[in-house]
Backbone as JSON Lines, residues from 0, in Angstrom:
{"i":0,"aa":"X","n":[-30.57,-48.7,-13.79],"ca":[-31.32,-48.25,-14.93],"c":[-32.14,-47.02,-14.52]}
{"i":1,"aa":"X","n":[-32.01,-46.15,-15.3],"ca":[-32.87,-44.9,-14.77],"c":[-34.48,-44.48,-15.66]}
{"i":2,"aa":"X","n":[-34.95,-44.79,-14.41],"ca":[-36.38,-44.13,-15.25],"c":[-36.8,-43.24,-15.25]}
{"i":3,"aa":"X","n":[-37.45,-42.38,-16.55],"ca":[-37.77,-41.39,-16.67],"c":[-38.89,-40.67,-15.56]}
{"i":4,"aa":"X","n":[-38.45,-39.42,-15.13],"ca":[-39.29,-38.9,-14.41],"c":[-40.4,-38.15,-15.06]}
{"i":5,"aa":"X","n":[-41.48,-39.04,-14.6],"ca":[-42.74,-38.7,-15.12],"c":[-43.61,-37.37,-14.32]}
{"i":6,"aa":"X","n":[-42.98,-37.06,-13.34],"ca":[-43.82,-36.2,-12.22],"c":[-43.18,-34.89,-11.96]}
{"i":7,"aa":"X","n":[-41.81,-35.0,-12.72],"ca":[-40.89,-33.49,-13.1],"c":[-41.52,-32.36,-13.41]}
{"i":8,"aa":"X","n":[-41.46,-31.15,-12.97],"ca":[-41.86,-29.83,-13.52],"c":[-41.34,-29.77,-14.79]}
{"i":9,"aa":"X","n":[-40.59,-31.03,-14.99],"ca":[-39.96,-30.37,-16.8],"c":[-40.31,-31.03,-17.79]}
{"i":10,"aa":"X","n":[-41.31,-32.01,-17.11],"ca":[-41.92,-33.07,-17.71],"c":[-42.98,-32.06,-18.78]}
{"i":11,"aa":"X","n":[-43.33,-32.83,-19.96],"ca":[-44.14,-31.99,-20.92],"c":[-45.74,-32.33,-20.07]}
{"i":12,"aa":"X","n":[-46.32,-30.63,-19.71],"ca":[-48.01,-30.85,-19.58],"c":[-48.99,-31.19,-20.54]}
{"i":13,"aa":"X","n":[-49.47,-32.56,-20.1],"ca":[-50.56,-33.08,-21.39],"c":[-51.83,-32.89,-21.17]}
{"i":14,"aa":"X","n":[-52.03,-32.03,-19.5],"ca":[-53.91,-31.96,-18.7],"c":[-54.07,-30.34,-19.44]}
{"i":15,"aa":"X","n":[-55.45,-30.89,-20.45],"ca":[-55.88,-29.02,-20.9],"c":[-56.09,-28.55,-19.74]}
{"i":16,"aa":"X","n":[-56.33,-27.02,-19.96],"ca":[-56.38,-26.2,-18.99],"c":[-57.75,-26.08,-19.7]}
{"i":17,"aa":"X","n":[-58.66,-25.55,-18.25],"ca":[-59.94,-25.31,-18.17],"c":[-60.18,-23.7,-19.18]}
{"i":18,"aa":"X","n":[-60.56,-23.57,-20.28],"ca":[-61.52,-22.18,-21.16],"c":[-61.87,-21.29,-19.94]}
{"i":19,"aa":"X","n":[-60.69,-20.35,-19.77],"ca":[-61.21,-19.17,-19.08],"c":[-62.56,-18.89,-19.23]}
{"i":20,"aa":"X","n":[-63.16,-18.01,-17.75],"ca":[-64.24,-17.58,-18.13],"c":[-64.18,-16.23,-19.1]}
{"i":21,"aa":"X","n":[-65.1,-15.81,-19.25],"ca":[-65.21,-14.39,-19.79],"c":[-64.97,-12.94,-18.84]}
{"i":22,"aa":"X","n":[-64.13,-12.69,-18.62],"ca":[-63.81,-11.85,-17.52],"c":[-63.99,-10.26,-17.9]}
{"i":23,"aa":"X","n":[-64.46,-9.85,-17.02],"ca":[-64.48,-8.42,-17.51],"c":[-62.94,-7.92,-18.04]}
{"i":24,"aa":"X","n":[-63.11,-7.2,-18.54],"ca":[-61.79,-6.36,-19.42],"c":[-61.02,-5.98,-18.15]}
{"i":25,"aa":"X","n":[-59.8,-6.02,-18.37],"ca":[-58.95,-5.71,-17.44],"c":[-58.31,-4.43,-17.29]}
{"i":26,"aa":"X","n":[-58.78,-3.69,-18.45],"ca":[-58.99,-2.17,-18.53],"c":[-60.28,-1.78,-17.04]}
{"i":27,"aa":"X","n":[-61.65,-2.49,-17.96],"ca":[-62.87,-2.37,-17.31],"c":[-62.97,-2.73,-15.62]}
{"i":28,"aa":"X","n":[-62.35,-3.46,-15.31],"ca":[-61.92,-4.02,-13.7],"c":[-60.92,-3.22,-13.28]}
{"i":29,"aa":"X","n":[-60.06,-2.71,-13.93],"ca":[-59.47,-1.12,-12.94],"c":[-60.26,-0.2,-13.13]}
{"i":30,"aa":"X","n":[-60.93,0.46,-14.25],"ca":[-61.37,1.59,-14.15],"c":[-62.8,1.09,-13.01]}
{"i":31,"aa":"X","n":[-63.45,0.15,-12.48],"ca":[-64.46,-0.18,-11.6],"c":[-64.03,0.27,-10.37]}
{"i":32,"aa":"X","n":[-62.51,-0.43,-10.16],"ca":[-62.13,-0.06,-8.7],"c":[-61.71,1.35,-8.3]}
{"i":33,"aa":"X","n":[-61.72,2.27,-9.38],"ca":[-61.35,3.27,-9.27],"c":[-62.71,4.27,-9.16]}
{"i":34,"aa":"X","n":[-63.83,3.79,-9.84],"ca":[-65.06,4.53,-9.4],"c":[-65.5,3.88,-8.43]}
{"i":35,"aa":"X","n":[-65.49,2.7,-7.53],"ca":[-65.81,2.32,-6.4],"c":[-65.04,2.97,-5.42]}
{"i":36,"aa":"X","n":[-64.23,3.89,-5.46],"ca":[-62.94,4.25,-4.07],"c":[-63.78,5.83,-4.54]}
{"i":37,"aa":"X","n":[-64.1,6.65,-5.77],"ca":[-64.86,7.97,-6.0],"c":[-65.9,7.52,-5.49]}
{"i":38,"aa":"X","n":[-66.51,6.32,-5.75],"ca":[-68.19,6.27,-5.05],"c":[-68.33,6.17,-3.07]}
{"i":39,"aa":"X","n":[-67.33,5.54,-2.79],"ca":[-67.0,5.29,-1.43],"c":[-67.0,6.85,-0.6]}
{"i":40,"aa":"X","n":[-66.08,7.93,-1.5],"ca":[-66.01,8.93,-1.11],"c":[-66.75,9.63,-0.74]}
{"i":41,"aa":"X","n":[-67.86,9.46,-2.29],"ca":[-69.18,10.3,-1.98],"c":[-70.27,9.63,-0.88]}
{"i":42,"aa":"X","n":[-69.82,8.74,-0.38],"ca":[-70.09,8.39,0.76],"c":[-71.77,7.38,-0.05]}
{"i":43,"aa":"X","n":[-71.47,6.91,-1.09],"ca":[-72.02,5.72,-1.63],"c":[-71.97,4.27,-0.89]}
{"i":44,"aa":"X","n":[-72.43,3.52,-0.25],"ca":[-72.25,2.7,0.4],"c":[-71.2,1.94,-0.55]}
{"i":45,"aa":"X","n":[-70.34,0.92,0.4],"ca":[-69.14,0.42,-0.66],"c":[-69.93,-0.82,-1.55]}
{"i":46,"aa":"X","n":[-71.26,-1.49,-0.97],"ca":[-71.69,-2.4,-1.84],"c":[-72.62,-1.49,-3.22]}
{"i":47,"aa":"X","n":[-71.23,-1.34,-4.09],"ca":[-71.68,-0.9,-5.1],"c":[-71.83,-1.42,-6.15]}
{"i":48,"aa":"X","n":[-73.22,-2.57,-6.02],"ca":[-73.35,-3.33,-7.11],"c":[-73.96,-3.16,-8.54]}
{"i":49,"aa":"X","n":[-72.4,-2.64,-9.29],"ca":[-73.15,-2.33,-10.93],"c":[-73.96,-3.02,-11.41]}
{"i":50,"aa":"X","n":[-74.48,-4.22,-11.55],"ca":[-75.47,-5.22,-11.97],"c":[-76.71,-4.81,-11.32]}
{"i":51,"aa":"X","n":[-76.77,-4.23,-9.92],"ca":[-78.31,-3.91,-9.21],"c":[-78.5,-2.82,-10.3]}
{"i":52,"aa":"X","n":[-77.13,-1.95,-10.28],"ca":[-77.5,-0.89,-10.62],"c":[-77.73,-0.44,-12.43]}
{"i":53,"aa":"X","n":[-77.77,-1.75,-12.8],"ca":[-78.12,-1.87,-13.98],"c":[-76.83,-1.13,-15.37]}
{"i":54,"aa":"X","n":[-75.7,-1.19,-14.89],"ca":[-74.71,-0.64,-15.41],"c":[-73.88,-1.66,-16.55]}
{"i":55,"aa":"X","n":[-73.35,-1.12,-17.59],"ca":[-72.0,-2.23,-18.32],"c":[-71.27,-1.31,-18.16]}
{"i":56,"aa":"X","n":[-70.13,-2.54,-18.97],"ca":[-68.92,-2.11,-19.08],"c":[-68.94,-0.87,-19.88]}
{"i":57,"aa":"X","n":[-69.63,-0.04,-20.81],"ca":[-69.59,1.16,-21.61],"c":[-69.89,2.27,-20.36]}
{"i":58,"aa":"X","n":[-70.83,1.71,-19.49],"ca":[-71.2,2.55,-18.62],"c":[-69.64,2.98,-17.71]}
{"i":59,"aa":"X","n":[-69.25,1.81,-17.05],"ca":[-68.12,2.07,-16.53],"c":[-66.86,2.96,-16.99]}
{"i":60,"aa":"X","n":[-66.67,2.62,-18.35],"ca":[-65.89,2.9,-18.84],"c":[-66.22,4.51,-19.2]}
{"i":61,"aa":"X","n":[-67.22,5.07,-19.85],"ca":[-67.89,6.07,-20.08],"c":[-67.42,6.51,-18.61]}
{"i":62,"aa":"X","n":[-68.0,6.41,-17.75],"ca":[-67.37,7.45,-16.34],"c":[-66.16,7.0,-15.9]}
{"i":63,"aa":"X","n":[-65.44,6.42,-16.04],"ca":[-63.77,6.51,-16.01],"c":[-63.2,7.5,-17.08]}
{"i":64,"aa":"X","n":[-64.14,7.53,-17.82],"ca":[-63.67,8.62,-19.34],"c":[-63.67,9.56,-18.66]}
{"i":65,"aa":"X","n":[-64.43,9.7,-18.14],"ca":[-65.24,11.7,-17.56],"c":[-64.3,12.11,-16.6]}
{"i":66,"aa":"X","n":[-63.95,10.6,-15.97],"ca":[-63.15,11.58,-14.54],"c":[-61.22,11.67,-15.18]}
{"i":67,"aa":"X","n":[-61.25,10.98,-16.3],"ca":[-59.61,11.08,-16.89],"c":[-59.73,12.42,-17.84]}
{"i":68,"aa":"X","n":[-61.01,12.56,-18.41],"ca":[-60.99,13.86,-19.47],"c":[-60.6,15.17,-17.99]}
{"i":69,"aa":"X","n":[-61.64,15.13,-17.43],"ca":[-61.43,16.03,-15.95],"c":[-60.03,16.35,-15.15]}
{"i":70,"aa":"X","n":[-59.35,15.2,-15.22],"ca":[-58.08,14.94,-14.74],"c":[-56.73,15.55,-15.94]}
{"i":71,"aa":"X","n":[-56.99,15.37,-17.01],"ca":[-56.07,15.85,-17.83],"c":[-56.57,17.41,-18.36]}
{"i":72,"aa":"X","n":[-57.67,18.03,-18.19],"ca":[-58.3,19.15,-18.41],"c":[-57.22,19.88,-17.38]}
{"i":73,"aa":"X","n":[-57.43,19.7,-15.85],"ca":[-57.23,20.47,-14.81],"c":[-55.26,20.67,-14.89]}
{"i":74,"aa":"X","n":[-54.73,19.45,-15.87],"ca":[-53.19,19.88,-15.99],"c":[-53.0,20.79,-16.77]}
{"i":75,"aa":"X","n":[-51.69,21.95,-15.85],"ca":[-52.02,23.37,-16.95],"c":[-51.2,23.14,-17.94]}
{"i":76,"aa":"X","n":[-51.5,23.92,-19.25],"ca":[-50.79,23.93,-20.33],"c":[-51.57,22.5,-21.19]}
{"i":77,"aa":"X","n":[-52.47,22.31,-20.66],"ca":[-53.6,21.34,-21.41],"c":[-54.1,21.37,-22.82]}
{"i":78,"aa":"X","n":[-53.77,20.92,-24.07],"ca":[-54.15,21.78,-25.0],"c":[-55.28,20.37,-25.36]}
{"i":79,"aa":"X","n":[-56.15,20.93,-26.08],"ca":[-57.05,19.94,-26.87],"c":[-56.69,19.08,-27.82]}
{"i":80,"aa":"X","n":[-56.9,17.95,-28.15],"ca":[-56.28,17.43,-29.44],"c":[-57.64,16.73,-30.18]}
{"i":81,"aa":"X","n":[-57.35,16.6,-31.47],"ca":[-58.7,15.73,-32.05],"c":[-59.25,14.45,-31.2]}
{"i":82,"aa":"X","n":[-57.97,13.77,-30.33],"ca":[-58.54,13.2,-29.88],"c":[-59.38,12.88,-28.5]}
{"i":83,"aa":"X","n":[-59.01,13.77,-27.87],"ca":[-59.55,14.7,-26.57],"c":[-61.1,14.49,-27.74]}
{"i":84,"aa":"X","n":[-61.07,15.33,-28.55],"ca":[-62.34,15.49,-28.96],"c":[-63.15,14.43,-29.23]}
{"i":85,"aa":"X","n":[-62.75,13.08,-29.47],"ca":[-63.35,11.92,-30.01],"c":[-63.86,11.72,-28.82]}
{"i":86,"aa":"X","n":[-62.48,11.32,-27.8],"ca":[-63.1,10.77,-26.57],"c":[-64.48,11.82,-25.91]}
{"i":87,"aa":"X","n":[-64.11,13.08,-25.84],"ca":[-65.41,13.68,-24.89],"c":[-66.88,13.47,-25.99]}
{"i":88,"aa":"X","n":[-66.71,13.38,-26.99],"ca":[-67.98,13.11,-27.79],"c":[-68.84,11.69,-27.04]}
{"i":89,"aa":"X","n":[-68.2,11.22,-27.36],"ca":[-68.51,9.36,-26.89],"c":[-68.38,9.1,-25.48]}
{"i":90,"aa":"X","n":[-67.54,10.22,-24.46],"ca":[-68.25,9.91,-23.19],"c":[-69.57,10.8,-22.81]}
{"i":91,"aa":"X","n":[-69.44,11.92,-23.43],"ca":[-70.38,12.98,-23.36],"c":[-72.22,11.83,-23.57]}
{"i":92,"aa":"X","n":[-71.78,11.77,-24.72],"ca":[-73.14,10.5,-25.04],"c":[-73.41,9.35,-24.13]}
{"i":93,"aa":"X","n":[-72.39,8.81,-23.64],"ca":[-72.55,7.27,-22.79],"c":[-73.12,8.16,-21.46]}
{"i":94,"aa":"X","n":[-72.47,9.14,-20.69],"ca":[-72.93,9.87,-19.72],"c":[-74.52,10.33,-20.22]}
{"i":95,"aa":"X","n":[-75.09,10.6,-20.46],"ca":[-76.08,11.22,-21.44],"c":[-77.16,10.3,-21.12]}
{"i":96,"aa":"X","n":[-76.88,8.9,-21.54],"ca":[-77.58,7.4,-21.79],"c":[-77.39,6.73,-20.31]}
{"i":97,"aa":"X","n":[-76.36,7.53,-19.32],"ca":[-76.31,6.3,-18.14],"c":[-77.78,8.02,-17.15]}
{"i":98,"aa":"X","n":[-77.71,8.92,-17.75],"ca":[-78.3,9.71,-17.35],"c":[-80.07,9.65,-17.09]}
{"i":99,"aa":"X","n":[-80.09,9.11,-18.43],"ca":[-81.5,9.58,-19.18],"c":[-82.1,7.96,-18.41]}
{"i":100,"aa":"X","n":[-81.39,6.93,-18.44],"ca":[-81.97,5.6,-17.67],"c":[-82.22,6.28,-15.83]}
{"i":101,"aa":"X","n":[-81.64,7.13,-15.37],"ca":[-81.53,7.37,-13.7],"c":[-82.69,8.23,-13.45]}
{"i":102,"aa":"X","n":[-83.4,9.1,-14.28],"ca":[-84.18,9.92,-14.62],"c":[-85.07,9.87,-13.39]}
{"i":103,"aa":"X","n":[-85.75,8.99,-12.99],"ca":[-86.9,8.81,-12.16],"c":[-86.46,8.16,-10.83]}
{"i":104,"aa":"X","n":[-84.81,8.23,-10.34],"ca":[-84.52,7.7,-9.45],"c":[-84.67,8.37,-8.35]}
{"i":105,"aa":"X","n":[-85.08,7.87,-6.85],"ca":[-84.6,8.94,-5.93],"c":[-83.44,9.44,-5.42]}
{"i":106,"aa":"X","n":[-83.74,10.95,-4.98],"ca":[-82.26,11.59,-4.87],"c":[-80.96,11.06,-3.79]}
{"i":107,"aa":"X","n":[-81.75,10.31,-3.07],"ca":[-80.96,9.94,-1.99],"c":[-80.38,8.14,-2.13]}
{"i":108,"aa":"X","n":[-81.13,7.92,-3.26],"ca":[-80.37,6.43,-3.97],"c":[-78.64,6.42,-4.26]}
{"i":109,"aa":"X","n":[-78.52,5.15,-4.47],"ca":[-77.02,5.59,-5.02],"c":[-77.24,5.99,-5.95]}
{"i":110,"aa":"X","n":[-78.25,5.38,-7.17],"ca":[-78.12,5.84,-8.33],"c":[-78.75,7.25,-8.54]}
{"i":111,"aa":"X","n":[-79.6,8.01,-7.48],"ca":[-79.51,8.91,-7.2],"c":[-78.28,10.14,-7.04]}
{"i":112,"aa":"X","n":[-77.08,9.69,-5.98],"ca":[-75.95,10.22,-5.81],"c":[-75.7,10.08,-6.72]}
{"i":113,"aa":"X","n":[-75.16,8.82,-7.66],"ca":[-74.51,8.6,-8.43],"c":[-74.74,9.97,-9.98]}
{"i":114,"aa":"X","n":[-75.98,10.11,-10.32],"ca":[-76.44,10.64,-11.15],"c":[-76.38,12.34,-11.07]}
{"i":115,"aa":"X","n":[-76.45,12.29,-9.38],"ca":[-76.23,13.9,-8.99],"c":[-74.38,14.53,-9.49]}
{"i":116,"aa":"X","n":[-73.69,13.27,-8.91],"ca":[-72.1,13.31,-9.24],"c":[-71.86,13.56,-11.05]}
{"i":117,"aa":"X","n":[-72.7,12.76,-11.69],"ca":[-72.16,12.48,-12.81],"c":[-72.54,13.62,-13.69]}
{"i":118,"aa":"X","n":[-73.69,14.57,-13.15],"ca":[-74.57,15.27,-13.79],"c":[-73.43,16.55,-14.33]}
{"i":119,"aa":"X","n":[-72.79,16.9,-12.27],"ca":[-72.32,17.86,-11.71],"c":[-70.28,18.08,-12.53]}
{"i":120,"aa":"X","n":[-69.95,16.65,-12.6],"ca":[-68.82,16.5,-13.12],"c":[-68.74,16.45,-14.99]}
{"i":121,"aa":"X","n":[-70.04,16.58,-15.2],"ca":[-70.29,16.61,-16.75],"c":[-70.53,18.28,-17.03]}
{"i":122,"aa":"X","n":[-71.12,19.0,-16.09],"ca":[-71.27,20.14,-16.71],"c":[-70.05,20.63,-16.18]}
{"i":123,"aa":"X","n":[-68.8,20.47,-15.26],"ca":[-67.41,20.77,-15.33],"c":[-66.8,20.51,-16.37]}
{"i":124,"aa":"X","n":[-66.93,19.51,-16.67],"ca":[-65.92,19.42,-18.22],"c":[-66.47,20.05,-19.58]}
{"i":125,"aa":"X","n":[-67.68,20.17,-19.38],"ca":[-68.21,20.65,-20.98],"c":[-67.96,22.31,-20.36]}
{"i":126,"aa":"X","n":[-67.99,22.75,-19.21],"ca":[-67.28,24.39,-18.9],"c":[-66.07,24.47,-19.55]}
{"i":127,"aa":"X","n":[-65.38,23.02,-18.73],"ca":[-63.35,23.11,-19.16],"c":[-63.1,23.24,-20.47]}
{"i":128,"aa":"X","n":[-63.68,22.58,-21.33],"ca":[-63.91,22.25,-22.96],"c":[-63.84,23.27,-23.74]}
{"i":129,"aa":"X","n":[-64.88,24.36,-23.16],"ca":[-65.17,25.24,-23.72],"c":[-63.87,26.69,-24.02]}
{"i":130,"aa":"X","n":[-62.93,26.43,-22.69],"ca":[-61.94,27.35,-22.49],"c":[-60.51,26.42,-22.75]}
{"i":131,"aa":"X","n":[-60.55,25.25,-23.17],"ca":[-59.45,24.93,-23.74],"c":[-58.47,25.31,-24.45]}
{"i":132,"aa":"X","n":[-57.96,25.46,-25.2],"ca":[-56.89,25.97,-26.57],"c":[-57.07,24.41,-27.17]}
{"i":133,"aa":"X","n":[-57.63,24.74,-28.45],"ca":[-57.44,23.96,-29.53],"c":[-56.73,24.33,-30.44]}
């Protein structure tokens, strides 16, 4: 007599699975590791903790904006599009707001560096912007 195998991988799963946590965006968790390897460069120590540093995900994302607007600026034959324009509006502002909070930091902080980088790579693109073809 054969009994059913109860312990089969083909057996139907009846144990819920545990409610993920809330995970950062998985957009937001690459574009992090990608300003942690730019922050490393600038010779930012690698414990670059956005939470000390009082950062979100808009923040993050806002400077992943800056360095992709920068990155597609510098390819030639680059032309502007409306939406080039949406995006630099709304990183232009989030940069602006991660700015105006660093204000009183010292220069030799990360958020110091950090603010010197972001300042320096913002008035590059609003140069690039300006000589685009729209």
């Amino acid at each position: 007599m054969n009994q059913p195998d109860f312990l089969s991988t083909n057996a139907p799963q009846d144990t819920p699975q545990p409610a993920p946590k809330a995970p950062v965006a998985p957009q937001v968790a690459s574009e992090l590791e990608s300003l942690k390897a730019m922050l490393q460069a600038l010779e930012i120590p690698h414990k670059f903790d956005v939470e000390a540093m009082g950062l979100e995900e808009k923040d993050i994302s806002a400077m992943a904006g800056l360095l992709r607007l920068d990155q597609n600026m510098q390819v030639s034959g680059f032309t502007w599009t409306p939406e080039d324009d949406t995006a630099y509006k709304e990183v232009n502002s989030n940069i602006h707001h991660i700015l105006e909070r660093f204000t009183t930091v010292p220069s030799d902080s990360n958020e110091g560096i950090l603010t010197a980088f972001l300042r320096n790579k913002l008035a590059e693109v609003d140069l690039a912007a300006t000589q685009i073809p729209r």
